Amino acid sequence: MTSGHPRRIAVIGAGLIGSALAGHLILADNRVIIGARRPEAFTPPDYQQEDIDYQVRTIEEAIDQAEVAILAIPNAAVASFADCYRDRLAGAVIIDPSNPFLWHDGGVMTIKDLGGKTSGTVTAELFPKSSVARAFSHQLAETLWLRGRREPGKNAIGYAADDNRAAAITADIITQTGFVPIPVGTLAQSAPIDPGGALFPGLLGIFTPQGMRTTLENGPFTL
């Protein structure tokens, strides 16, 4: 799945999404470091057990000289992460797959009110010195891994970015995971890949490339 030149990529977060993306990108010959608060506790899920040389370090070690940082952390943690590391990620491309969910007592989940903004726009405001893209938000971790590995080129992932460099790098990374990248538009136009959007049905978001294009053509979309 290698496309373009190998990149120095920091995957922030050692959970299911982080391990899936790191695994894909390691197998595509990128230089990937997973940044975690407790690197020694990292274990990939059973369905992802392959001969993959995961490099798991501290967050600071992961982001050092990274060209791309993928924020595979809860959306509620993105602002505090930005407060700590936005200057160290100046000039990097930041890909945000997190979703603005709120959890309440009894396990009830709602969508956070972003004041009419998309999730990608909010993240971009937190990282003014970086190029922010939105991608991988409408895939479950298991389907992100298994469909990318077993059915390469058959399923699509939507992405959004405000500049050509971030868009090109994000599309390349999506291709390396085994999915077909489908541009949604700018971050302000990325409502379809936010919770409640047209490409976010039932938390699955499984689309063929043509199915995704057809869904996007049936807009318009509003927040």
mmCIF file with all atom_site columns, C-alpha atoms in Angstrom:
data_model
loop_
_atom_site.group_PDB
_atom_site.id
_atom_site.type_symbol
_atom_site.label_atom_id
_atom_site.label_alt_id
_atom_site.label_comp_id
_atom_site.label_asym_id
_atom_site.label_entity_id
_atom_site.label_seq_id
_atom_site.pdbx_PDB_ins_code
_atom_site.Cartn_x
_atom_site.Cartn_y
_atom_site.Cartn_z
_atom_site.occupancy
_atom_site.B_iso_or_equiv
_atom_site.pdbx_formal_charge
_atom_site.auth_seq_id
_atom_site.auth_comp_id
_atom_site.auth_asym_id
_atom_site.auth_atom_id
_atom_site.pdbx_PDB_model_num
ATOM 1   C CA . MET A 1 1   ? 0.000   0.000  0.000  1.00 0.00 ? 1   MET A CA 1
ATOM 2   C CA . THR A 1 2   ? 3.009   2.313  -0.040 1.00 0.00 ? 2   THR A CA 1
ATOM 3   C CA . SER A 1 3   ? 2.251   5.573  -1.818 1.00 0.00 ? 3   SER A CA 1
ATOM 4   C CA . GLY A 1 4   ? 4.671   8.476  -2.021 1.00 0.00 ? 4   GLY A CA 1
ATOM 5   C CA . HIS A 1 5   ? 7.712   8.688  0.250  1.00 0.00 ? 5   HIS A CA 1
ATOM 6   C CA . PRO A 1 6   ? 7.890   7.263  3.784  1.00 0.00 ? 6   PRO A CA 1
ATOM 7   C CA . ARG A 1 7   ? 6.857   9.823  6.363  1.00 0.00 ? 7   ARG A CA 1
ATOM 8   C CA . ARG A 1 8   ? 7.668   10.438 10.012 1.00 0.00 ? 8   ARG A CA 1
ATOM 9   C CA . ILE A 1 9   ? 4.237   9.988  11.589 1.00 0.00 ? 9   ILE A CA 1
ATOM 10  C CA . ALA A 1 10  ? 3.179   10.375 15.210 1.00 0.00 ? 10  ALA A CA 1
ATOM 11  C CA . VAL A 1 11  ? 0.018   8.531  16.187 1.00 0.00 ? 11  VAL A CA 1
ATOM 12  C CA . ILE A 1 12  ? -1.153  10.090 19.418 1.00 0.00 ? 12  ILE A CA 1
ATOM 13  C CA . GLY A 1 13  ? -3.105  7.556  21.434 1.00 0.00 ? 13  GLY A CA 1
ATOM 14  C CA . ALA A 1 14  ? -2.585  3.834  21.976 1.00 0.00 ? 14  ALA A CA 1
ATOM 15  C CA . GLY A 1 15  ? -6.222  2.787  21.783 1.00 0.00 ? 15  GLY A CA 1
ATOM 16  C CA . LEU A 1 16  ? -7.998  0.827  19.077 1.00 0.00 ? 16  LEU A CA 1
ATOM 17  C CA . ILE A 1 17  ? -8.061  3.577  16.453 1.00 0.00 ? 17  ILE A CA 1
ATOM 18  C CA . GLY A 1 18  ? -4.445  4.489  17.160 1.00 0.00 ? 18  GLY A CA 1
ATOM 19  C CA . SER A 1 19  ? -3.193  0.913  16.905 1.00 0.00 ? 19  SER A CA 1
ATOM 20  C CA . ALA A 1 20  ? -5.142  0.306  13.677 1.00 0.00 ? 20  ALA A CA 1
ATOM 21  C CA . LEU A 1 21  ? -3.790  3.402  11.960 1.00 0.00 ? 21  LEU A CA 1
ATOM 22  C CA . ALA A 1 22  ? -0.262  2.811  13.244 1.00 0.00 ? 22  ALA A CA 1
ATOM 23  C CA . GLY A 1 23  ? -0.338  -0.792 12.045 1.00 0.00 ? 23  GLY A CA 1
ATOM 24  C CA . HIS A 1 24  ? -1.452  0.162  8.534  1.00 0.00 ? 24  HIS A CA 1
ATOM 25  C CA . LEU A 1 25  ? 1.137   2.915  8.240  1.00 0.00 ? 25  LEU A CA 1
ATOM 26  C CA . ILE A 1 26  ? 3.999   0.815  9.603  1.00 0.00 ? 26  ILE A CA 1
ATOM 27  C CA . LEU A 1 27  ? 3.219   -1.881 7.029  1.00 0.00 ? 27  LEU A CA 1
ATOM 28  C CA . ALA A 1 28  ? 3.320   0.853  4.369  1.00 0.00 ? 28  ALA A CA 1
ATOM 29  C CA . ASP A 1 29  ? 6.950   1.552  5.388  1.00 0.00 ? 29  ASP A CA 1
ATOM 30  C CA . ASN A 1 30  ? 6.414   4.833  7.187  1.00 0.00 ? 30  ASN A CA 1
ATOM 31  C CA . ARG A 1 31  ? 8.404   5.759  10.280 1.00 0.00 ? 31  ARG A CA 1
ATOM 32  C CA . VAL A 1 32  ? 5.620   5.593  12.866 1.00 0.00 ? 32  VAL A CA 1
ATOM 33  C CA . ILE A 1 33  ? 5.786   6.188  16.592 1.00 0.00 ? 33  ILE A CA 1
ATOM 34  C CA . ILE A 1 34  ? 2.749   5.786  18.823 1.00 0.00 ? 34  ILE A CA 1
ATOM 35  C CA . GLY A 1 35  ? 2.690   8.394  21.571 1.00 0.00 ? 35  GLY A CA 1
ATOM 36  C CA . ALA A 1 36  ? 1.120   7.197  24.805 1.00 0.00 ? 36  ALA A CA 1
ATOM 37  C CA . ARG A 1 37  ? 0.920   8.244  28.429 1.00 0.00 ? 37  ARG A CA 1
ATOM 38  C CA . ARG A 1 38  ? 1.864   4.688  29.431 1.00 0.00 ? 38  ARG A CA 1
ATOM 39  C CA . PRO A 1 39  ? 3.877   3.176  26.566 1.00 0.00 ? 39  PRO A CA 1
ATOM 40  C CA . GLU A 1 40  ? 4.566   -0.014 28.499 1.00 0.00 ? 40  GLU A CA 1
ATOM 41  C CA . ALA A 1 41  ? 0.838   -0.827 28.638 1.00 0.00 ? 41  ALA A CA 1
ATOM 42  C CA . PHE A 1 42  ? 0.313   -0.948 24.856 1.00 0.00 ? 42  PHE A CA 1
ATOM 43  C CA . THR A 1 43  ? -1.177  -4.155 23.450 1.00 0.00 ? 43  THR A CA 1
ATOM 44  C CA . PRO A 1 44  ? -2.825  -4.372 20.006 1.00 0.00 ? 44  PRO A CA 1
ATOM 45  C CA . PRO A 1 45  ? -6.231  -6.083 19.843 1.00 0.00 ? 45  PRO A CA 1
ATOM 46  C CA . ASP A 1 46  ? -6.418  -9.796 19.069 1.00 0.00 ? 46  ASP A CA 1
ATOM 47  C CA . TYR A 1 47  ? -7.770  -9.252 15.548 1.00 0.00 ? 47  TYR A CA 1
ATOM 48  C CA . GLN A 1 48  ? -4.748  -7.082 14.748 1.00 0.00 ? 48  GLN A CA 1
ATOM 49  C CA . GLN A 1 49  ? -2.059  -9.582 15.726 1.00 0.00 ? 49  GLN A CA 1
ATOM 50  C CA . GLU A 1 50  ? 0.457   -9.586 12.892 1.00 0.00 ? 50  GLU A CA 1
ATOM 51  C CA . ASP A 1 51  ? 4.212   -9.293 12.680 1.00 0.00 ? 51  ASP A CA 1
ATOM 52  C CA . ILE A 1 52  ? 4.248   -5.521 13.159 1.00 0.00 ? 52  ILE A CA 1
ATOM 53  C CA . ASP A 1 53  ? 7.106   -3.683 14.839 1.00 0.00 ? 53  ASP A CA 1
ATOM 54  C CA . TYR A 1 54  ? 5.161   -1.132 16.881 1.00 0.00 ? 54  TYR A CA 1
ATOM 55  C CA . GLN A 1 55  ? 7.237   1.675  18.312 1.00 0.00 ? 55  GLN A CA 1
ATOM 56  C CA . VAL A 1 56  ? 5.488   3.070  21.388 1.00 0.00 ? 56  VAL A CA 1
ATOM 57  C CA . ARG A 1 57  ? 7.071   5.995  23.204 1.00 0.00 ? 57  ARG A CA 1
ATOM 58  C CA . THR A 1 58  ? 6.083   9.031  25.210 1.00 0.00 ? 58  THR A CA 1
ATOM 59  C CA . ILE A 1 59  ? 4.030   11.709 23.490 1.00 0.00 ? 59  ILE A CA 1
ATOM 60  C CA . GLU A 1 60  ? 7.019   14.033 23.456 1.00 0.00 ? 60  GLU A CA 1
ATOM 61  C CA . GLU A 1 61  ? 9.184   11.432 21.733 1.00 0.00 ? 61  GLU A CA 1
ATOM 62  C CA . ALA A 1 62  ? 6.459   10.633 19.227 1.00 0.00 ? 62  ALA A CA 1
ATOM 63  C CA . ILE A 1 63  ? 5.912   14.191 18.047 1.00 0.00 ? 63  ILE A CA 1
ATOM 64  C CA . ASP A 1 64  ? 9.607   15.083 17.840 1.00 0.00 ? 64  ASP A CA 1
ATOM 65  C CA . GLN A 1 65  ? 10.252  15.995 14.172 1.00 0.00 ? 65  GLN A CA 1
ATOM 66  C CA . ALA A 1 66  ? 6.951   14.432 13.073 1.00 0.00 ? 66  ALA A CA 1
ATOM 67  C CA . GLU A 1 67  ? 5.686   15.503 9.660  1.00 0.00 ? 67  GLU A CA 1
ATOM 68  C CA . VAL A 1 68  ? 2.202   14.215 10.446 1.00 0.00 ? 68  VAL A CA 1
ATOM 69  C CA . ALA A 1 69  ? 0.396   13.814 13.765 1.00 0.00 ? 69  ALA A CA 1
ATOM 70  C CA . ILE A 1 70  ? -2.794  11.765 13.985 1.00 0.00 ? 70  ILE A CA 1
ATOM 71  C CA . LEU A 1 71  ? -4.915  12.594 17.029 1.00 0.00 ? 71  LEU A CA 1
ATOM 72  C CA . ALA A 1 72  ? -6.286  9.164  17.942 1.00 0.00 ? 72  ALA A CA 1
ATOM 73  C CA . ILE A 1 73  ? -7.440  10.439 21.329 1.00 0.00 ? 73  ILE A CA 1
ATOM 74  C CA . PRO A 1 74  ? -10.869 11.299 22.742 1.00 0.00 ? 74  PRO A CA 1
ATOM 75  C CA . ASN A 1 75  ? -12.215 14.543 21.319 1.00 0.00 ? 75  ASN A CA 1
ATOM 76  C CA . ALA A 1 76  ? -12.526 15.957 24.827 1.00 0.00 ? 76  ALA A CA 1
ATOM 77  C CA . ALA A 1 77  ? -8.735  15.672 25.179 1.00 0.00 ? 77  ALA A CA 1
ATOM 78  C CA . VAL A 1 78  ? -7.842  17.507 21.960 1.00 0.00 ? 78  VAL A CA 1
ATOM 79  C CA . ALA A 1 79  ? -7.950  21.012 23.472 1.00 0.00 ? 79  ALA A CA 1
ATOM 80  C CA . SER A 1 80  ? -5.663  20.119 26.378 1.00 0.00 ? 80  SER A CA 1
ATOM 81  C CA . PHE A 1 81  ? -3.312  18.313 23.986 1.00 0.00 ? 81  PHE A CA 1
ATOM 82  C CA . ALA A 1 82  ? -3.195  21.464 21.849 1.00 0.00 ? 82  ALA A CA 1
ATOM 83  C CA . ASP A 1 83  ? -2.402  23.610 24.882 1.00 0.00 ? 83  ASP A CA 1
ATOM 84  C CA . CYS A 1 84  ? 0.644   21.449 25.580 1.00 0.00 ? 84  CYS A CA 1
ATOM 85  C CA . TYR A 1 85  ? 1.943   20.706 22.105 1.00 0.00 ? 85  TYR A CA 1
ATOM 86  C CA . ARG A 1 86  ? 0.628   23.133 19.464 1.00 0.00 ? 86  ARG A CA 1
ATOM 87  C CA . ASP A 1 87  ? 3.938   24.990 19.200 1.00 0.00 ? 87  ASP A CA 1
ATOM 88  C CA . ARG A 1 88  ? 5.940   21.759 18.891 1.00 0.00 ? 88  ARG A CA 1
ATOM 89  C CA . LEU A 1 89  ? 3.676   20.707 16.020 1.00 0.00 ? 89  LEU A CA 1
ATOM 90  C CA . ALA A 1 90  ? 4.004   23.987 14.115 1.00 0.00 ? 90  ALA A CA 1
ATOM 91  C CA . GLY A 1 91  ? 4.302   23.195 10.407 1.00 0.00 ? 91  GLY A CA 1
ATOM 92  C CA . ALA A 1 92  ? 3.081   19.617 10.766 1.00 0.00 ? 92  ALA A CA 1
ATOM 93  C CA . VAL A 1 93  ? -0.057  18.176 9.212  1.00 0.00 ? 93  VAL A CA 1
ATOM 94  C CA . ILE A 1 94  ? -2.520  17.178 11.913 1.00 0.00 ? 94  ILE A CA 1
ATOM 95  C CA . ILE A 1 95  ? -5.196  14.608 11.078 1.00 0.00 ? 95  ILE A CA 1
ATOM 96  C CA . ASP A 1 96  ? -8.107  14.498 13.488 1.00 0.00 ? 96  ASP A CA 1
ATOM 97  C CA . PRO A 1 97  ? -10.355 11.405 13.521 1.00 0.00 ? 97  PRO A CA 1
ATOM 98  C CA . SER A 1 98  ? -11.924 12.212 16.909 1.00 0.00 ? 98  SER A CA 1
ATOM 99  C CA . ASN A 1 99  ? -15.627 12.866 17.322 1.00 0.00 ? 99  ASN A CA 1
ATOM 100 C CA . PRO A 1 100 ? -17.317 15.383 19.648 1.00 0.00 ? 100 PRO A CA 1
ATOM 101 C CA . PHE A 1 101 ? -19.329 12.976 21.757 1.00 0.00 ? 101 PHE A CA 1
ATOM 102 C CA . LEU A 1 102 ? -20.432 13.627 25.324 1.00 0.00 ? 102 LEU A CA 1
ATOM 103 C CA . TRP A 1 103 ? -21.000 10.766 27.752 1.00 0.00 ? 103 TRP A CA 1
ATOM 104 C CA . HIS A 1 104 ? -23.581 11.112 30.502 1.00 0.00 ? 104 HIS A CA 1
ATOM 105 C CA . ASP A 1 105 ? -24.711 9.077  33.470 1.00 0.00 ? 105 ASP A CA 1
ATOM 106 C CA . GLY A 1 106 ? -26.170 5.728  32.516 1.00 0.00 ? 106 GLY A CA 1
ATOM 107 C CA . GLY A 1 107 ? -23.984 5.447  29.427 1.00 0.00 ? 107 GLY A CA 1
ATOM 108 C CA . VAL A 1 108 ? -26.046 7.949  27.428 1.00 0.00 ? 108 VAL A CA 1
ATOM 109 C CA . MET A 1 109 ? -24.105 9.547  24.580 1.00 0.00 ? 109 MET A CA 1
ATOM 110 C CA . THR A 1 110 ? -24.932 12.844 22.887 1.00 0.00 ? 110 THR A CA 1
ATOM 111 C CA . ILE A 1 111 ? -23.215 15.034 20.303 1.00 0.00 ? 111 ILE A CA 1
ATOM 112 C CA . LYS A 1 112 ? -21.470 18.116 21.668 1.00 0.00 ? 112 LYS A CA 1
ATOM 113 C CA . ASP A 1 113 ? -22.852 21.459 20.485 1.00 0.00 ? 113 ASP A CA 1
ATOM 114 C CA . LEU A 1 114 ? -20.040 23.120 18.528 1.00 0.00 ? 114 LEU A CA 1
ATOM 115 C CA . GLY A 1 115 ? -21.910 26.358 17.959 1.00 0.00 ? 115 GLY A CA 1
ATOM 116 C CA . GLY A 1 116 ? -22.556 25.765 14.276 1.00 0.00 ? 116 GLY A CA 1
ATOM 117 C CA . LYS A 1 117 ? -18.965 24.784 13.481 1.00 0.00 ? 117 LYS A CA 1
ATOM 118 C CA . THR A 1 118 ? -17.702 21.462 12.206 1.00 0.00 ? 118 THR A CA 1
ATOM 119 C CA . SER A 1 119 ? -15.407 19.374 14.379 1.00 0.00 ? 119 SER A CA 1
ATOM 120 C CA . GLY A 1 120 ? -12.523 19.909 11.958 1.00 0.00 ? 120 GLY A CA 1
ATOM 121 C CA . THR A 1 121 ? -12.930 23.672 12.093 1.00 0.00 ? 121 THR A CA 1
ATOM 122 C CA . VAL A 1 122 ? -12.788 23.614 15.892 1.00 0.00 ? 122 VAL A CA 1
ATOM 123 C CA . THR A 1 123 ? -9.593  21.536 15.811 1.00 0.00 ? 123 THR A CA 1
ATOM 124 C CA . ALA A 1 124 ? -8.004  23.852 13.238 1.00 0.00 ? 124 ALA A CA 1
ATOM 125 C CA . GLU A 1 125 ? -8.624  26.798 15.549 1.00 0.00 ? 125 GLU A CA 1
ATOM 126 C CA . LEU A 1 126 ? -6.669  24.971 18.252 1.00 0.00 ? 126 LEU A CA 1
ATOM 127 C CA . PHE A 1 127 ? -3.647  24.479 15.956 1.00 0.00 ? 127 PHE A CA 1
ATOM 128 C CA . PRO A 1 128 ? -3.204  27.772 14.063 1.00 0.00 ? 128 PRO A CA 1
ATOM 129 C CA . LYS A 1 129 ? 0.421   26.988 13.147 1.00 0.00 ? 129 LYS A CA 1
ATOM 130 C CA . SER A 1 130 ? -0.370  23.576 11.638 1.00 0.00 ? 130 SER A CA 1
ATOM 131 C CA . SER A 1 131 ? -2.345  22.291 8.655  1.00 0.00 ? 131 SER A CA 1
ATOM 132 C CA . VAL A 1 132 ? -5.362  20.383 9.947  1.00 0.00 ? 132 VAL A CA 1
ATOM 133 C CA . ALA A 1 133 ? -7.303  17.668 8.132  1.00 0.00 ? 133 ALA A CA 1
ATOM 134 C CA . ARG A 1 134 ? -10.305 15.605 9.151  1.00 0.00 ? 134 ARG A CA 1
ATOM 135 C CA . ALA A 1 135 ? -10.378 11.885 8.308  1.00 0.00 ? 135 ALA A CA 1
ATOM 136 C CA . PHE A 1 136 ? -11.109 8.403  9.703  1.00 0.00 ? 136 PHE A CA 1
ATOM 137 C CA . SER A 1 137 ? -13.946 9.808  11.813 1.00 0.00 ? 137 SER A CA 1
ATOM 138 C CA . HIS A 1 138 ? -16.668 7.531  10.399 1.00 0.00 ? 138 HIS A CA 1
ATOM 139 C CA . GLN A 1 139 ? -15.002 4.135  10.797 1.00 0.00 ? 139 GLN A CA 1
ATOM 140 C CA . LEU A 1 140 ? -15.001 1.814  13.782 1.00 0.00 ? 140 LEU A CA 1
ATOM 141 C CA . ALA A 1 141 ? -11.553 0.597  14.788 1.00 0.00 ? 141 ALA A CA 1
ATOM 142 C CA . GLU A 1 142 ? -12.234 -3.025 13.818 1.00 0.00 ? 142 GLU A CA 1
ATOM 143 C CA . THR A 1 143 ? -13.599 -2.189 10.370 1.00 0.00 ? 143 THR A CA 1
ATOM 144 C CA . LEU A 1 144 ? -10.789 0.323  9.858  1.00 0.00 ? 144 LEU A CA 1
ATOM 145 C CA . TRP A 1 145 ? -8.299  -2.488 10.314 1.00 0.00 ? 145 TRP A CA 1
ATOM 146 C CA . LEU A 1 146 ? -10.031 -5.524 8.837  1.00 0.00 ? 146 LEU A CA 1
ATOM 147 C CA . ARG A 1 147 ? -11.595 -3.939 5.747  1.00 0.00 ? 147 ARG A CA 1
ATOM 148 C CA . GLY A 1 148 ? -8.386  -2.117 4.962  1.00 0.00 ? 148 GLY A CA 1
ATOM 149 C CA . ARG A 1 149 ? -6.352  -5.314 5.221  1.00 0.00 ? 149 ARG A CA 1
ATOM 150 C CA . ARG A 1 150 ? -8.788  -7.811 3.674  1.00 0.00 ? 150 ARG A CA 1
ATOM 151 C CA . GLU A 1 151 ? -10.599 -5.659 1.116  1.00 0.00 ? 151 GLU A CA 1
ATOM 152 C CA . PRO A 1 152 ? -8.088  -3.055 -0.090 1.00 0.00 ? 152 PRO A CA 1
ATOM 153 C CA . GLY A 1 153 ? -9.506  -0.551 -2.541 1.00 0.00 ? 153 GLY A CA 1
ATOM 154 C CA . LYS A 1 154 ? -13.134 -1.609 -2.048 1.00 0.00 ? 154 LYS A CA 1
ATOM 155 C CA . ASN A 1 155 ? -14.250 0.859  0.626  1.00 0.00 ? 155 ASN A CA 1
ATOM 156 C CA . ALA A 1 156 ? -13.950 4.608  0.970  1.00 0.00 ? 156 ALA A CA 1
ATOM 157 C CA . ILE A 1 157 ? -13.094 7.147  3.631  1.00 0.00 ? 157 ILE A CA 1
ATOM 158 C CA . GLY A 1 158 ? -14.073 10.792 3.381  1.00 0.00 ? 158 GLY A CA 1
ATOM 159 C CA . TYR A 1 159 ? -11.645 13.539 4.279  1.00 0.00 ? 159 TYR A CA 1
ATOM 160 C CA . ALA A 1 160 ? -11.527 17.331 4.451  1.00 0.00 ? 160 ALA A CA 1
ATOM 161 C CA . ALA A 1 161 ? -8.781  19.943 4.593  1.00 0.00 ? 161 ALA A CA 1
ATOM 162 C CA . ASP A 1 162 ? -8.285  23.633 3.945  1.00 0.00 ? 162 ASP A CA 1
ATOM 163 C CA . ASP A 1 163 ? -4.988  23.504 2.042  1.00 0.00 ? 163 ASP A CA 1
ATOM 164 C CA . ASN A 1 164 ? -3.626  21.372 -0.764 1.00 0.00 ? 164 ASN A CA 1
ATOM 165 C CA . ARG A 1 165 ? -0.662  19.980 1.181  1.00 0.00 ? 165 ARG A CA 1
ATOM 166 C CA . ALA A 1 166 ? -2.788  18.659 4.041  1.00 0.00 ? 166 ALA A CA 1
ATOM 167 C CA . ALA A 1 167 ? -5.331  17.282 1.586  1.00 0.00 ? 167 ALA A CA 1
ATOM 168 C CA . ALA A 1 168 ? -2.693  15.471 -0.495 1.00 0.00 ? 168 ALA A CA 1
ATOM 169 C CA . ILE A 1 169 ? -0.936  13.945 2.517  1.00 0.00 ? 169 ILE A CA 1
ATOM 170 C CA . THR A 1 170 ? -4.220  12.860 4.075  1.00 0.00 ? 170 THR A CA 1
ATOM 171 C CA . ALA A 1 171 ? -5.394  11.254 0.834  1.00 0.00 ? 171 ALA A CA 1
ATOM 172 C CA . ASP A 1 172 ? -2.078  9.403  0.580  1.00 0.00 ? 172 ASP A CA 1
ATOM 173 C CA . ILE A 1 173 ? -2.351  8.133  4.157  1.00 0.00 ? 173 ILE A CA 1
ATOM 174 C CA . ILE A 1 174 ? -5.928  6.953  3.567  1.00 0.00 ? 174 ILE A CA 1
ATOM 175 C CA . THR A 1 175 ? -4.728  5.049  0.494  1.00 0.00 ? 175 THR A CA 1
ATOM 176 C CA . GLN A 1 176 ? -2.019  3.401  2.603  1.00 0.00 ? 176 GLN A CA 1
ATOM 177 C CA . THR A 1 177 ? -4.667  2.071  4.990  1.00 0.00 ? 177 THR A CA 1
ATOM 178 C CA . GLY A 1 178 ? -6.369  0.224  2.125  1.00 0.00 ? 178 GLY A CA 1
ATOM 179 C CA . PHE A 1 179 ? -9.255  2.645  1.628  1.00 0.00 ? 179 PHE A CA 1
ATOM 180 C CA . VAL A 1 180 ? -10.112 4.954  -1.261 1.00 0.00 ? 180 VAL A CA 1
ATOM 181 C CA . PRO A 1 181 ? -9.897  8.643  -0.268 1.00 0.00 ? 181 PRO A CA 1
ATOM 182 C CA . ILE A 1 182 ? -12.938 10.729 -1.187 1.00 0.00 ? 182 ILE A CA 1
ATOM 183 C CA . PRO A 1 183 ? -12.658 14.515 -0.734 1.00 0.00 ? 183 PRO A CA 1
ATOM 184 C CA . VAL A 1 184 ? -15.571 16.086 1.120  1.00 0.00 ? 184 VAL A CA 1
ATOM 185 C CA . GLY A 1 185 ? -14.366 19.685 0.831  1.00 0.00 ? 185 GLY A CA 1
ATOM 186 C CA . THR A 1 186 ? -12.924 22.192 3.251  1.00 0.00 ? 186 THR A CA 1
ATOM 187 C CA . LEU A 1 187 ? -13.105 21.795 7.017  1.00 0.00 ? 187 LEU A CA 1
ATOM 188 C CA . ALA A 1 188 ? -16.121 24.107 7.046  1.00 0.00 ? 188 ALA A CA 1
ATOM 189 C CA . GLN A 1 189 ? -17.790 21.701 4.586  1.00 0.00 ? 189 GLN A CA 1
ATOM 190 C CA . SER A 1 190 ? -16.958 18.544 6.535  1.00 0.00 ? 190 SER A CA 1
ATOM 191 C CA . ALA A 1 191 ? -20.316 18.064 8.284  1.00 0.00 ? 191 ALA A CA 1
ATOM 192 C CA . PRO A 1 192 ? -20.959 14.821 6.330  1.00 0.00 ? 192 PRO A CA 1
ATOM 193 C CA . ILE A 1 193 ? -18.113 13.080 8.226  1.00 0.00 ? 193 ILE A CA 1
ATOM 194 C CA . ASP A 1 194 ? -19.124 14.461 11.634 1.00 0.00 ? 194 ASP A CA 1
ATOM 195 C CA . PRO A 1 195 ? -21.527 12.615 13.949 1.00 0.00 ? 195 PRO A CA 1
ATOM 196 C CA . GLY A 1 196 ? -25.019 12.936 12.512 1.00 0.00 ? 196 GLY A CA 1
ATOM 197 C CA . GLY A 1 197 ? -23.643 13.559 9.022  1.00 0.00 ? 197 GLY A CA 1
ATOM 198 C CA . ALA A 1 198 ? -24.633 11.727 5.872  1.00 0.00 ? 198 ALA A CA 1
ATOM 199 C CA . LEU A 1 199 ? -21.448 9.616  5.903  1.00 0.00 ? 199 LEU A CA 1
ATOM 200 C CA . PHE A 1 200 ? -21.810 8.699  9.570  1.00 0.00 ? 200 PHE A CA 1
ATOM 201 C CA . PRO A 1 201 ? -24.696 6.196  9.669  1.00 0.00 ? 201 PRO A CA 1
ATOM 202 C CA . GLY A 1 202 ? -24.918 4.049  12.756 1.00 0.00 ? 202 GLY A CA 1
ATOM 203 C CA . LEU A 1 203 ? -21.251 4.638  13.636 1.00 0.00 ? 203 LEU A CA 1
ATOM 204 C CA . LEU A 1 204 ? -20.303 2.333  10.751 1.00 0.00 ? 204 LEU A CA 1
ATOM 205 C CA . GLY A 1 205 ? -19.856 4.555  7.738  1.00 0.00 ? 205 GLY A CA 1
ATOM 206 C CA . ILE A 1 206 ? -19.142 1.655  5.375  1.00 0.00 ? 206 ILE A CA 1
ATOM 207 C CA . PHE A 1 207 ? -19.263 2.965  1.815  1.00 0.00 ? 207 PHE A CA 1
ATOM 208 C CA . THR A 1 208 ? -17.933 1.910  -1.545 1.00 0.00 ? 208 THR A CA 1
ATOM 209 C CA . PRO A 1 209 ? -16.223 4.791  -3.355 1.00 0.00 ? 209 PRO A CA 1
ATOM 210 C CA . GLN A 1 210 ? -19.181 5.209  -5.711 1.00 0.00 ? 210 GLN A CA 1
ATOM 211 C CA . GLY A 1 211 ? -21.649 4.922  -2.848 1.00 0.00 ? 211 GLY A CA 1
ATOM 212 C CA . MET A 1 212 ? -19.857 7.690  -0.991 1.00 0.00 ? 212 MET A CA 1
ATOM 213 C CA . ARG A 1 213 ? -19.726 9.933  -4.045 1.00 0.00 ? 213 ARG A CA 1
ATOM 214 C CA . THR A 1 214 ? -23.435 9.388  -4.668 1.00 0.00 ? 214 THR A CA 1
ATOM 215 C CA . THR A 1 215 ? -24.258 10.198 -1.048 1.00 0.00 ? 215 THR A CA 1
ATOM 216 C CA . LEU A 1 216 ? -22.238 13.416 -1.219 1.00 0.00 ? 216 LEU A CA 1
ATOM 217 C CA . GLU A 1 217 ? -23.938 14.433 -4.455 1.00 0.00 ? 217 GLU A CA 1
ATOM 218 C CA . ASN A 1 218 ? -27.320 14.162 -2.757 1.00 0.00 ? 218 ASN A CA 1
ATOM 219 C CA . GLY A 1 219 ? -26.550 17.137 -0.446 1.00 0.00 ? 219 GLY A CA 1
ATOM 220 C CA . PRO A 1 220 ? -26.749 19.888 0.636  1.00 0.00 ? 220 PRO A CA 1
ATOM 221 C CA . PHE A 1 221 ? -25.622 19.261 4.196  1.00 0.00 ? 221 PHE A CA 1
ATOM 222 C CA . THR A 1 222 ? -26.254 21.390 7.228  1.00 0.00 ? 222 THR A CA 1
ATOM 223 C CA . LEU A 1 223 ? -25.073 21.133 10.794 1.00 0.00 ? 223 LEU A CA 1
#
